[in-house]
Short mmCIF file of C-alpha atoms and ligand atoms in Angstrom, two decimals:
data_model
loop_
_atom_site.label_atom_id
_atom_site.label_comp_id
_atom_site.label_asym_id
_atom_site.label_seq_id
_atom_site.Cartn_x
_atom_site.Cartn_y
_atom_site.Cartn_z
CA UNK A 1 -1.17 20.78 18.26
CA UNK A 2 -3.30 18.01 16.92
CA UNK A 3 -2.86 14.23 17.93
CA UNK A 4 -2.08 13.02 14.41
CA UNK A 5 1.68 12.61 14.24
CA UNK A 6 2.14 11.76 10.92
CA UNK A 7 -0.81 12.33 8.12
CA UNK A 8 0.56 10.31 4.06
CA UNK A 9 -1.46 10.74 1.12
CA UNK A 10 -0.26 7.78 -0.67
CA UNK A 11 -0.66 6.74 -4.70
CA UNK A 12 -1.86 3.42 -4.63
CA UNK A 13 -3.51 0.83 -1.80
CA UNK A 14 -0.97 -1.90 -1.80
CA UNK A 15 1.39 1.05 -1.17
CA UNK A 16 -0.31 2.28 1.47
CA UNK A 17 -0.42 -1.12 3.19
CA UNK A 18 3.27 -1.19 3.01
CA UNK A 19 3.38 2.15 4.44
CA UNK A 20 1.23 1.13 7.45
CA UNK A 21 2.77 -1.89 8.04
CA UNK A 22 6.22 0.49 8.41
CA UNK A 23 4.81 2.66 10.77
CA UNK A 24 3.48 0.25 12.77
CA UNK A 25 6.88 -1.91 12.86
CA UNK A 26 8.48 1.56 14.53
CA UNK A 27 6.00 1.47 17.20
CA UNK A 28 3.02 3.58 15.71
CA UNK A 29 -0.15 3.35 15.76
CA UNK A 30 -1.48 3.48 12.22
CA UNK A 31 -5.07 3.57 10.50
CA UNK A 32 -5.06 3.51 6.55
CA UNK A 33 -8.69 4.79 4.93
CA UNK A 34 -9.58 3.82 1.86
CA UNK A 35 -9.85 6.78 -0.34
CA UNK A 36 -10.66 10.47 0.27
CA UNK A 37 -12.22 10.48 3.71
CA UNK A 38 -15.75 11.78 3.63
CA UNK A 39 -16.73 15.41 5.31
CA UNK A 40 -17.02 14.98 9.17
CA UNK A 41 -15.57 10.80 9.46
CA UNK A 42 -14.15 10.78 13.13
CA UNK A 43 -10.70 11.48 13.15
CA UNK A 44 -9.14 8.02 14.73
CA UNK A 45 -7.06 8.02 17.77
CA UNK A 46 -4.19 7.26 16.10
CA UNK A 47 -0.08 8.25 15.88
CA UNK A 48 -0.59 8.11 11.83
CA UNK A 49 -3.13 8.57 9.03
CA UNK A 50 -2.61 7.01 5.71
CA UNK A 51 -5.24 7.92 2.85
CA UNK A 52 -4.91 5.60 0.63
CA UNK A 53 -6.03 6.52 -2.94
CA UNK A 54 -5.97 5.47 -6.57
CA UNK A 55 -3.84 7.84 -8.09
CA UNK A 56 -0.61 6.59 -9.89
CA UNK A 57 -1.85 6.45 -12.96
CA UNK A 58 -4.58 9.17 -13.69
CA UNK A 59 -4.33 12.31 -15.48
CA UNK A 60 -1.71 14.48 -13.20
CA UNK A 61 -4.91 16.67 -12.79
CA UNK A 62 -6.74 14.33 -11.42
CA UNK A 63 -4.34 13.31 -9.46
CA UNK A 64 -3.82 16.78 -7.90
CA UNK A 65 -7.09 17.36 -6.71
CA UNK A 66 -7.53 13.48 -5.01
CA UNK A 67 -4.58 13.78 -3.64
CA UNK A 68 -5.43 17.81 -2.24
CA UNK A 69 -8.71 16.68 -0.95
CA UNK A 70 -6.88 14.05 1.26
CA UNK A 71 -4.10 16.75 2.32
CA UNK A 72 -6.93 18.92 3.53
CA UNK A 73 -8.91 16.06 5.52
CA UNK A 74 -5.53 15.20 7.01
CA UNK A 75 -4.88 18.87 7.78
CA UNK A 76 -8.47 19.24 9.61
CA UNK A 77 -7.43 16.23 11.57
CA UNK A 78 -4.23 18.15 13.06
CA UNK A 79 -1.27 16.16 11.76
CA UNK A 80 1.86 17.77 12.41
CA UNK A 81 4.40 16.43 9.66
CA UNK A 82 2.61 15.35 5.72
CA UNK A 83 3.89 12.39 3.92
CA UNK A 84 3.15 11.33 0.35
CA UNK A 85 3.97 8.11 -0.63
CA UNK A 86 4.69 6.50 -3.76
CA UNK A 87 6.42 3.19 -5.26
CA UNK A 88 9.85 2.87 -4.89
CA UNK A 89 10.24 2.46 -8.42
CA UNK A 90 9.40 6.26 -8.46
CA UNK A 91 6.60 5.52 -10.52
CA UNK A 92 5.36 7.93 -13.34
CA UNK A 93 3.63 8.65 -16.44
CA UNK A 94 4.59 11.28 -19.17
CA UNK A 95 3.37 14.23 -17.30
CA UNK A 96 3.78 13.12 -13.21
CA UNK A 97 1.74 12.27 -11.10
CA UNK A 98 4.76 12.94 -8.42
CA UNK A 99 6.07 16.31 -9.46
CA UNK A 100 2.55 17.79 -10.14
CA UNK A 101 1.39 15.90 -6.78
CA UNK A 102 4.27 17.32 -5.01
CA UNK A 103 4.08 21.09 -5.93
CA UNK A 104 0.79 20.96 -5.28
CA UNK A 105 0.74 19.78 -1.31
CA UNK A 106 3.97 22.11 -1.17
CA UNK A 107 1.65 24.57 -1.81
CA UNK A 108 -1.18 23.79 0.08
CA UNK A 109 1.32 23.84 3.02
CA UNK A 110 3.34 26.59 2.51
CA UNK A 111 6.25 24.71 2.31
CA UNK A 112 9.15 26.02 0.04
CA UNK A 113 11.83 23.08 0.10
CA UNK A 114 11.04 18.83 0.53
CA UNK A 115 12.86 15.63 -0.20
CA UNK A 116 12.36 12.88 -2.59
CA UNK A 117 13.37 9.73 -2.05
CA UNK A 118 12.17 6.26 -3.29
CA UNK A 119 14.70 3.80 -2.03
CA UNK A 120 14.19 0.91 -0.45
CA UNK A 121 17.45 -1.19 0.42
CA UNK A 122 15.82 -4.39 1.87
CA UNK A 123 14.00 -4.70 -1.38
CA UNK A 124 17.16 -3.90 -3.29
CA UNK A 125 16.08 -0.34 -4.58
CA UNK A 126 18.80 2.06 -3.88
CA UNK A 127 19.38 5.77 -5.11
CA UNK A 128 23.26 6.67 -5.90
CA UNK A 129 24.07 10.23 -7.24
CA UNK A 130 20.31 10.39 -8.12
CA UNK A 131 20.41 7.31 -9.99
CA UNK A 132 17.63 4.41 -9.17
CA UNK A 133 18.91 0.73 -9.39
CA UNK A 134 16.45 -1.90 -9.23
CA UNK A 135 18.76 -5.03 -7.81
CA UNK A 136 22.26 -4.62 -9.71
CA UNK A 137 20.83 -2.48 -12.64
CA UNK A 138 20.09 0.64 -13.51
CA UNK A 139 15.84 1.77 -13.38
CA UNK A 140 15.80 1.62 -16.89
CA UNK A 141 17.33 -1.65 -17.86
CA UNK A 142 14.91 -2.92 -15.13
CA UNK A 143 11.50 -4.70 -16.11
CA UNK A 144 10.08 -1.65 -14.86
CA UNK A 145 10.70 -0.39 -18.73
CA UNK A 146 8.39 -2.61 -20.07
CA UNK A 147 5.64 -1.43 -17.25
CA UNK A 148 2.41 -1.17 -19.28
CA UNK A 149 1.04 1.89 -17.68
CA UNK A 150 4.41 3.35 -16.29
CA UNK A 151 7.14 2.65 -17.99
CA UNK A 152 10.43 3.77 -16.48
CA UNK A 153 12.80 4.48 -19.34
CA UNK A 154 15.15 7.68 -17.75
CA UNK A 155 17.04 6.39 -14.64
CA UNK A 156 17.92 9.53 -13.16
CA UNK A 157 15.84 10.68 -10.78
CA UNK A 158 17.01 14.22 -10.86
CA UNK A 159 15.80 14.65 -14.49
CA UNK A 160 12.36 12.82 -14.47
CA UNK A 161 11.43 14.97 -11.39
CA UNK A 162 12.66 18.10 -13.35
CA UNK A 163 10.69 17.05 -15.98
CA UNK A 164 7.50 17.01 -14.00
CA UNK A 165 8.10 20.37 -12.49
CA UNK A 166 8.99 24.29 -13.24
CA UNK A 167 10.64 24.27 -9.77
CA UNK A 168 14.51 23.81 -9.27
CA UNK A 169 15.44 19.93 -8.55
CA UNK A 170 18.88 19.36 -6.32
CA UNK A 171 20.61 15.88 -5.01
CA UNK A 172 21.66 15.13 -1.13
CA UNK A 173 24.70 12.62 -2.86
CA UNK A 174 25.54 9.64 -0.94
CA UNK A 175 29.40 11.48 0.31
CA UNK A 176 26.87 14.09 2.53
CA UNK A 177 24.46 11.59 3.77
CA UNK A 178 27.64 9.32 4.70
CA UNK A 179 28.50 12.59 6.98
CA UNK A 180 25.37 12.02 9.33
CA UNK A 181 21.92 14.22 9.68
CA UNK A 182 23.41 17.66 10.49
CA UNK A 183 25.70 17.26 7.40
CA UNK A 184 22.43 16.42 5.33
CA UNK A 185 20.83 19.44 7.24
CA UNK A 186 23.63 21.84 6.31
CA UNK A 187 23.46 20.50 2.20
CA UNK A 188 19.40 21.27 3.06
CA UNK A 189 20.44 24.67 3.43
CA UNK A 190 22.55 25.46 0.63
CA UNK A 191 20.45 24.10 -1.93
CA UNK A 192 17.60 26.35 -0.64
CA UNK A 193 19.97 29.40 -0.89
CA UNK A 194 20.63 28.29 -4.71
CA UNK A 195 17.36 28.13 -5.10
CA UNK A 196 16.37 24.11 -4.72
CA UNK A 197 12.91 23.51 -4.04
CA UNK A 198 13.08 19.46 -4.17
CA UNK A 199 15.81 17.74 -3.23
CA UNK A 200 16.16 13.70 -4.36
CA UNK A 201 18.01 11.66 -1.72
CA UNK A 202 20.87 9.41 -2.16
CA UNK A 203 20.99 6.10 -0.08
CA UNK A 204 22.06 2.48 -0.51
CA UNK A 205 21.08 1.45 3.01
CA UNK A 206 18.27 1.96 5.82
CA UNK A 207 21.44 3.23 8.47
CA UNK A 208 21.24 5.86 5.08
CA UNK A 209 17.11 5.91 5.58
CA UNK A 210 18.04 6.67 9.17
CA UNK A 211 20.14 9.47 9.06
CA UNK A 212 17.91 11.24 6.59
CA UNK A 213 14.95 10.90 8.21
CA UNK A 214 16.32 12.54 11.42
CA UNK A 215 17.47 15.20 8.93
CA UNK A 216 13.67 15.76 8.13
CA UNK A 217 12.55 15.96 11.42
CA UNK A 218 11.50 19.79 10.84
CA UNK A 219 9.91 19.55 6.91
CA UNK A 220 6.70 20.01 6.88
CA UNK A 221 6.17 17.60 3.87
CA UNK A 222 8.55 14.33 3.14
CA UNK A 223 7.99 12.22 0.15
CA UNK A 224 9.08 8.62 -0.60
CA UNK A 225 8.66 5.08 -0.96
CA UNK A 226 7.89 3.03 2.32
CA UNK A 227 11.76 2.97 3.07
CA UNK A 228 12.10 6.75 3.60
CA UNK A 229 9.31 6.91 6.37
CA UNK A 230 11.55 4.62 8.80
CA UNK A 231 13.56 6.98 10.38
CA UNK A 232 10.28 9.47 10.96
CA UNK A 233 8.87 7.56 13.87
CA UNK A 234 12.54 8.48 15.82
CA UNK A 235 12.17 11.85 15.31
CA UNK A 236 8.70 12.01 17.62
CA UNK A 237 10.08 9.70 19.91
CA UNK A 238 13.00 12.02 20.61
CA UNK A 239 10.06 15.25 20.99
CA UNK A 240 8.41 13.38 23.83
CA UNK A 241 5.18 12.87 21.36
CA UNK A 242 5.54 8.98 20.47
CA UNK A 243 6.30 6.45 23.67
CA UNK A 244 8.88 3.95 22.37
CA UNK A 245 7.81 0.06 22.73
CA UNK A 246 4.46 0.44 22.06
CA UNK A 247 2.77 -2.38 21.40
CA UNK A 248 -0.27 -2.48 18.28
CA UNK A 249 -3.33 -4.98 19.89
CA UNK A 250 -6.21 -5.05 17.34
CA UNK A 251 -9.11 -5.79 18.83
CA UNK A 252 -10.96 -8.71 19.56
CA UNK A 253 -13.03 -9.65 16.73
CA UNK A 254 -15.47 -13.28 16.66
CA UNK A 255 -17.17 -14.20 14.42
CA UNK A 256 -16.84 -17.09 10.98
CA UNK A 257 -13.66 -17.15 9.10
CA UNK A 258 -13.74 -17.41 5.36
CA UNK A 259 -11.15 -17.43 2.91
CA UNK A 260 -12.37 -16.09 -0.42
CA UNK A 261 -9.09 -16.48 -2.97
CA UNK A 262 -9.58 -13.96 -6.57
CA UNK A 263 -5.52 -14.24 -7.48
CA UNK A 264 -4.10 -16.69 -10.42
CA UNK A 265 -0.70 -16.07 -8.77
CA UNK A 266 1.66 -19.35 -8.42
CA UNK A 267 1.70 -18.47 -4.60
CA UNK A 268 -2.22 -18.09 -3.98
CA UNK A 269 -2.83 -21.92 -6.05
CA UNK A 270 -0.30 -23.17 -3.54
CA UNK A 271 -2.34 -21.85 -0.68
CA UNK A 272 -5.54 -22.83 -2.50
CA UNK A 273 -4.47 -26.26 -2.92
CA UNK A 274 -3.01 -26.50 0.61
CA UNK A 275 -6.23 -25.57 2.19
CA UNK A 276 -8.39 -27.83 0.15
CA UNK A 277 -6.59 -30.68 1.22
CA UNK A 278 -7.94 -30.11 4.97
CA UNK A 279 -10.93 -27.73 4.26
CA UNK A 280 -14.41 -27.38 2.69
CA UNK A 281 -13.74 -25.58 -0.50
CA UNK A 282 -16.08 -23.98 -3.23
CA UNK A 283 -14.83 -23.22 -6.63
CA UNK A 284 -16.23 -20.25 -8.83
CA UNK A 285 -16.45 -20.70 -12.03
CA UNK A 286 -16.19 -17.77 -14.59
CA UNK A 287 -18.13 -19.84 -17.44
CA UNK A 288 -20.97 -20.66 -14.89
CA UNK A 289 -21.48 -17.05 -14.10
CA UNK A 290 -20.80 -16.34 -17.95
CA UNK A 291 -23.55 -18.67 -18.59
CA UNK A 292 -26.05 -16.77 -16.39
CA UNK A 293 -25.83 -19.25 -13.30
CA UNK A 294 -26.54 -17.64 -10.13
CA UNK A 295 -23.63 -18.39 -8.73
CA UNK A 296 -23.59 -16.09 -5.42
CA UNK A 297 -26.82 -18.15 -4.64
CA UNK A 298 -25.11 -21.42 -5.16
CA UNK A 299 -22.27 -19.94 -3.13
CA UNK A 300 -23.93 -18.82 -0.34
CA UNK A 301 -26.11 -21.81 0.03
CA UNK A 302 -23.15 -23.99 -0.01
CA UNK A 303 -21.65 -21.93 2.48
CA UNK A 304 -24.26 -21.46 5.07
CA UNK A 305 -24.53 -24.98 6.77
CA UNK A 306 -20.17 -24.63 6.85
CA UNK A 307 -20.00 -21.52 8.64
CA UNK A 308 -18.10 -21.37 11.90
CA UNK A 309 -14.45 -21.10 13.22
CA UNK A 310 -13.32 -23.42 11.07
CA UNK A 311 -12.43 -21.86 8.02
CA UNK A 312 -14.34 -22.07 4.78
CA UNK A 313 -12.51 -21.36 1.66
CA UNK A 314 -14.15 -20.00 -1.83
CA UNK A 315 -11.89 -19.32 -4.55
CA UNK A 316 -11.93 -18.96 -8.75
CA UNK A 317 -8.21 -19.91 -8.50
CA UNK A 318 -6.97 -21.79 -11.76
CA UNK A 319 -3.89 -22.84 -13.41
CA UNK A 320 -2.55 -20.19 -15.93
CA UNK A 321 -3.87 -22.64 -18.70
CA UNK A 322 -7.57 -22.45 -17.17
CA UNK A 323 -7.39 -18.75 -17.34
CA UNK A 324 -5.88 -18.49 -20.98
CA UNK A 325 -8.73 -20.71 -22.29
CA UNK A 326 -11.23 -18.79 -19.98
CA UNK A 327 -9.67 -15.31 -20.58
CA UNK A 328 -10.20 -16.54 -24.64
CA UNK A 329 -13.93 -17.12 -25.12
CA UNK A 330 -14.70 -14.35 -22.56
CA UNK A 331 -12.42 -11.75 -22.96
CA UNK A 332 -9.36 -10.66 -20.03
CA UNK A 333 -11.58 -7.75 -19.21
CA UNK A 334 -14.83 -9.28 -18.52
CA UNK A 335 -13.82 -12.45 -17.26
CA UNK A 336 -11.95 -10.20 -14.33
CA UNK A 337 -15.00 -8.46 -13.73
CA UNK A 338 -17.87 -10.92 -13.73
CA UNK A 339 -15.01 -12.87 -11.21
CA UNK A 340 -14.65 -9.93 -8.87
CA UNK A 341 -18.11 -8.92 -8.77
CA UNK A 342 -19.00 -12.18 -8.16
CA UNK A 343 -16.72 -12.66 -5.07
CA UNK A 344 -17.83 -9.19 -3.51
CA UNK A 345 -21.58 -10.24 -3.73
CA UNK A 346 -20.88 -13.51 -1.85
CA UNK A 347 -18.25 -11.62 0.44
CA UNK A 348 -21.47 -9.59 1.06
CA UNK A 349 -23.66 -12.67 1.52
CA UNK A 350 -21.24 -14.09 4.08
CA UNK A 351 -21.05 -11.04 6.44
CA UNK A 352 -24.54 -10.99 6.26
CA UNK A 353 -24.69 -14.36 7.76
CA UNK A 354 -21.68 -13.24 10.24
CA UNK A 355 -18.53 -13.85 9.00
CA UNK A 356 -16.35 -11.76 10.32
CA UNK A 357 -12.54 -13.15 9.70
CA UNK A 358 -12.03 -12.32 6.29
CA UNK A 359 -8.90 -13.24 3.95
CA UNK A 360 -8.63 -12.33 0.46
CA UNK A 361 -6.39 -13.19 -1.79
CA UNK A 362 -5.95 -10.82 -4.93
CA UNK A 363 -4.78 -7.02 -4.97
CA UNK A 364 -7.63 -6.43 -7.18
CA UNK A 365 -9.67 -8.31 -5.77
CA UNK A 366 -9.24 -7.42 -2.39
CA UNK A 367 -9.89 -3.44 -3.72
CA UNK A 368 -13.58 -4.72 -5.01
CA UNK A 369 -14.37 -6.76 -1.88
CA UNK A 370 -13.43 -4.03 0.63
CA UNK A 371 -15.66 -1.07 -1.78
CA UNK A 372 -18.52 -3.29 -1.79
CA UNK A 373 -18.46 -4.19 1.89
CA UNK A 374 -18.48 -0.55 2.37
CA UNK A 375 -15.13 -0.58 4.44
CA UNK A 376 -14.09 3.20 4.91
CA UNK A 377 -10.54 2.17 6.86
CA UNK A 378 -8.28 -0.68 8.41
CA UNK A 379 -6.99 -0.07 11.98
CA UNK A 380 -3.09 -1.88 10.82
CA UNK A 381 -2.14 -4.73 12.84
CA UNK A 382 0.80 -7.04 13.18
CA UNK A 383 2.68 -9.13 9.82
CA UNK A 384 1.03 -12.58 9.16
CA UNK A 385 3.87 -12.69 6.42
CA UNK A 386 6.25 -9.97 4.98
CA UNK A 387 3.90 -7.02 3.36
CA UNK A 388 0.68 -8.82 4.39
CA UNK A 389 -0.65 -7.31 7.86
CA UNK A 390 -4.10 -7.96 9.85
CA UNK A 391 -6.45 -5.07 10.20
CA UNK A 392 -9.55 -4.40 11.68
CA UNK A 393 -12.15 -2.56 9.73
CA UNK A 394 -13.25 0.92 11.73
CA UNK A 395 -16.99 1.22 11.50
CA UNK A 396 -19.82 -2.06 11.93
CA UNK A 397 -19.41 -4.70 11.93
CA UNK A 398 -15.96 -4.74 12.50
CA UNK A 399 -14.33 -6.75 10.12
CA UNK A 400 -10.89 -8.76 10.73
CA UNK A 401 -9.18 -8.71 7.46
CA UNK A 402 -6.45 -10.05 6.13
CA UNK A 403 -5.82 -8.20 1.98
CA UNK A 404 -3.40 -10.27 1.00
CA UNK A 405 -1.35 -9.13 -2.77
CA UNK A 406 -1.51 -12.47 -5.04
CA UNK A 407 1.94 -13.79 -4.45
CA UNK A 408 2.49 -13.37 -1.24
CA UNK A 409 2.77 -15.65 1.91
CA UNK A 410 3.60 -18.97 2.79
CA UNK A 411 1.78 -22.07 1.67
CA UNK A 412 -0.26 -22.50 4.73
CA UNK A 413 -0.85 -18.51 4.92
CA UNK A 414 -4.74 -19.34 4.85
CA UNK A 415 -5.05 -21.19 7.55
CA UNK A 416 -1.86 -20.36 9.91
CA UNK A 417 -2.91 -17.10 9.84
CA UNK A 418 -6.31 -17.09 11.71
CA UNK A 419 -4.06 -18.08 14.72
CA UNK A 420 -1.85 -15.51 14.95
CA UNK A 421 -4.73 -11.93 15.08
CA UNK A 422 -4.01 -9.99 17.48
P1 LIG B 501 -3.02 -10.67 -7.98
O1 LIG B 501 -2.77 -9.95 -6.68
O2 LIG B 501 -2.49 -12.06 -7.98
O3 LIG B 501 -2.60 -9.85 -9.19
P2 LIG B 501 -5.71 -9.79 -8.50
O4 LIG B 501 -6.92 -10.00 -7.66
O5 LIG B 501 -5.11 -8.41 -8.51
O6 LIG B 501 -4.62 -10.86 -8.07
O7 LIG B 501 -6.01 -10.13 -10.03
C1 LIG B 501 -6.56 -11.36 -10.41
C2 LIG B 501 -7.57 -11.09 -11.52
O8 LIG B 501 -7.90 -12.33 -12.13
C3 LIG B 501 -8.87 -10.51 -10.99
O9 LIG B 501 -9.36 -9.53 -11.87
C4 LIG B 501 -9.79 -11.72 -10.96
O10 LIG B 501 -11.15 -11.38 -11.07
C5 LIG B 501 -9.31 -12.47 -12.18
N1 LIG B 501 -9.63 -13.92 -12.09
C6 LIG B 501 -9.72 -14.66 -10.96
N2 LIG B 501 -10.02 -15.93 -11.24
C7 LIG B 501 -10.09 -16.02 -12.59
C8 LIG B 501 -10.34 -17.10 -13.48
N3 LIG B 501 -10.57 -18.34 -13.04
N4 LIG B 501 -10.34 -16.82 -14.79
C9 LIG B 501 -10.09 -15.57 -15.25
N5 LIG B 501 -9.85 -14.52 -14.47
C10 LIG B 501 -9.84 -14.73 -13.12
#
């Protein structure tokens, strides 16, 4: 039996973050790596593994065979139970990726029957006779409709799934999984007589999320949204394998703290502004970069004499209006780019000359930063704010980080949160 508890294979990074940061609320201990792990990377010592990839979206193909390769690292490591997460929006393009994603690790495992099961009550996504509602509405009358690269126009669950497989798709309604886990056990059973291979999951609340994940304690793949994984940690509890209580310590990590801010969001200029009124603080500018200024030179030579403790903040941050105009004469595209490359060769610079507390604002932004520091995983630690955990980078230096989605956190996120690592 391996040490690995739990092994996901999940579609997107953010998603994986709010996987780990799951986990590690029920008391495991959880590393996510970034992308397909290479040949021979240490297995950590760890209750779960989440492999984080870049999926969603691609051709279902490609999807398949990223999402395979991470099955068969995790499988190497020794995990006993597979996960694989995706948004609880159940997102999708015309041809998967979930079903084809799905059959595939099915496969790989041998596995003739698992669950599906996007909900997420805290966050108001619930599943009702295999209908999604987003809030009080239906999936479809949702924004996610308008989603430019996944739009969500078919609300039931039951027939999008069936339309991204050739295997039989059955539903676990609410009225069974109101009966308790050996009631949702027994309805496992009879849809696998009539021939069921993937079941979708009713539940409107996380006592639902509960009961059904004690009803999965013996499938050898689950899939989901973050929601469905809470009642997993339970079921290795109860085994002996997981001690309840634990408590997740990252380790100590010194070293300068820098703030380097790539998101436009309302929330990030709020924390931007906030910090500038007590901080030293460096703007970017796209034009000046667009204009062949070298300005990872000018950034790093501003920030060298500032480096300590004491934050430093560096940020391309602007108003929506700022953007527009510089989105305009340099394109959306490009201007993202230059912006992004830009911060991850002075995010470069600065652990180079020791900084070691990181936070970045930005989803995409924090996805370019980590690559180009070369970051293969994040040990997950404790919430700073809801969705926005501390981790500590395996491999040197180790890295504190903080990857924090644009609109996320509270005003004084950049600075309250170098107090609370740990
Ligand atoms: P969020 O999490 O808020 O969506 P992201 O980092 O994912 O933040 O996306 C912000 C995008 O905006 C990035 O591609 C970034 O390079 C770009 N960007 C940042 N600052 C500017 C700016 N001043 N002008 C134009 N684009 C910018």
């Amino acid at each position: 039996m391996g040490r690995v508890l739990l092994g996901a294979v999940a579609d997107d990074f953010t998603g994986a973050t709010d996987l780990a940061s799951t986990l590690v609320k029920a008391g495991m201990r959880t590393v996510q790596l970034l992308g397909v792990p290479r040949a021979g990377m240490p297995v950590p010592d760890v209750d779960a593994v989440i492999v984080a990839l870049k999926s969603r979206s691609n051709p279902a193909g490609e999807a398949v065979s990223m999402s395979r390769a991470a099955l068969e690292w995790l499988r190497a490591a020794g995990v006993r139970q597979f996960y694989f997460k995706y948004c609880s929006t159940f997102d999708s393009t015309a041809k998967g990726n979930i079903g084809p994603v799905a059959d595939a690790l099915c496969e790989a495992l041998g596995a003739d029957f698992t669950v599906f099961n996007p909900s997420f009550p805290t966050n108001k996504r619930t599943v009702y006779q295999g209908y999604l509602f987003v809030g009080d509405v239906l999936l479809s009358e949702s924004s996610m409709r308008h989603h430019p690269l996944t739009p969500m126009t078919d609300p039931s669950l039951v027939r999008v799934l069936g339309s991204q497989t050739p295997h039989k798709v059955g539903l676990v309604p609410t009225s069974v999984v109101m009966r308790g886990a050996e009631a949702v056990k027994e309805h496992f059973g009879e849809l696998r007589r009539n021939g069921v291979r993937h079941a979708i999951l009713d539940s409107l609340s996380d006592d639902h999320l509960f009961t059904l994940g004690e009803a999965c304690a013996d499938l050898a793949l689950v899939t989901g949204g973050s929601g469905m994984a809470m009642g997993l940690p339970r079921n290795f509890m109860k085994q002996g394998l997981l001690v309840p209580g634990q408590t997740i310590t990252l380790p100590a990590i010194s070293g300068h703290a820098v703030v380097l801010a790539g998101s436009c969001s309302a929330a990030t200029q709020a924390q931007v502004a906030h910090m500038k009124s007590s901080h030293d603080a460096f703007e970017v500018d796209p034009i000046a970069i667009a204009q062949g200024r070298n300005v990872v030179t000018e950034a790093l030579e501003w920030a060298a004499p500032r480096l300590s403790d004491r934050p430093i903040l560096l940020y391309s941050t602007a108003t929506p209006e700022a953007v527009a105009n510089i989105q305009e004469r340099l394109g959306r595209e490009h201007a993202g780019t230059i912006v992004e490359e830009t911060l991850s060769q002075i995010a470069k610079g600065l652990v180079a000359r020791g900084a070691r507390r990181i936070i970045v604002a930005g989803g995409e932004t924090s996805g370019a930063i980590v690559s180009a520091l070369g970051v293969d995983g994040l040990m997950i630690g404790r919430e700073i704010d809801p969705g926005v955990p501390w981790t500590a980078s395996l491999g040197e230096p180790r890295l504190a980080l903080a990857l924090k989605s644009g609109n996320f956190g509270t005003t004084d996120f950049f600075t309250k949160a170098f107090d609370v690592y740990g």
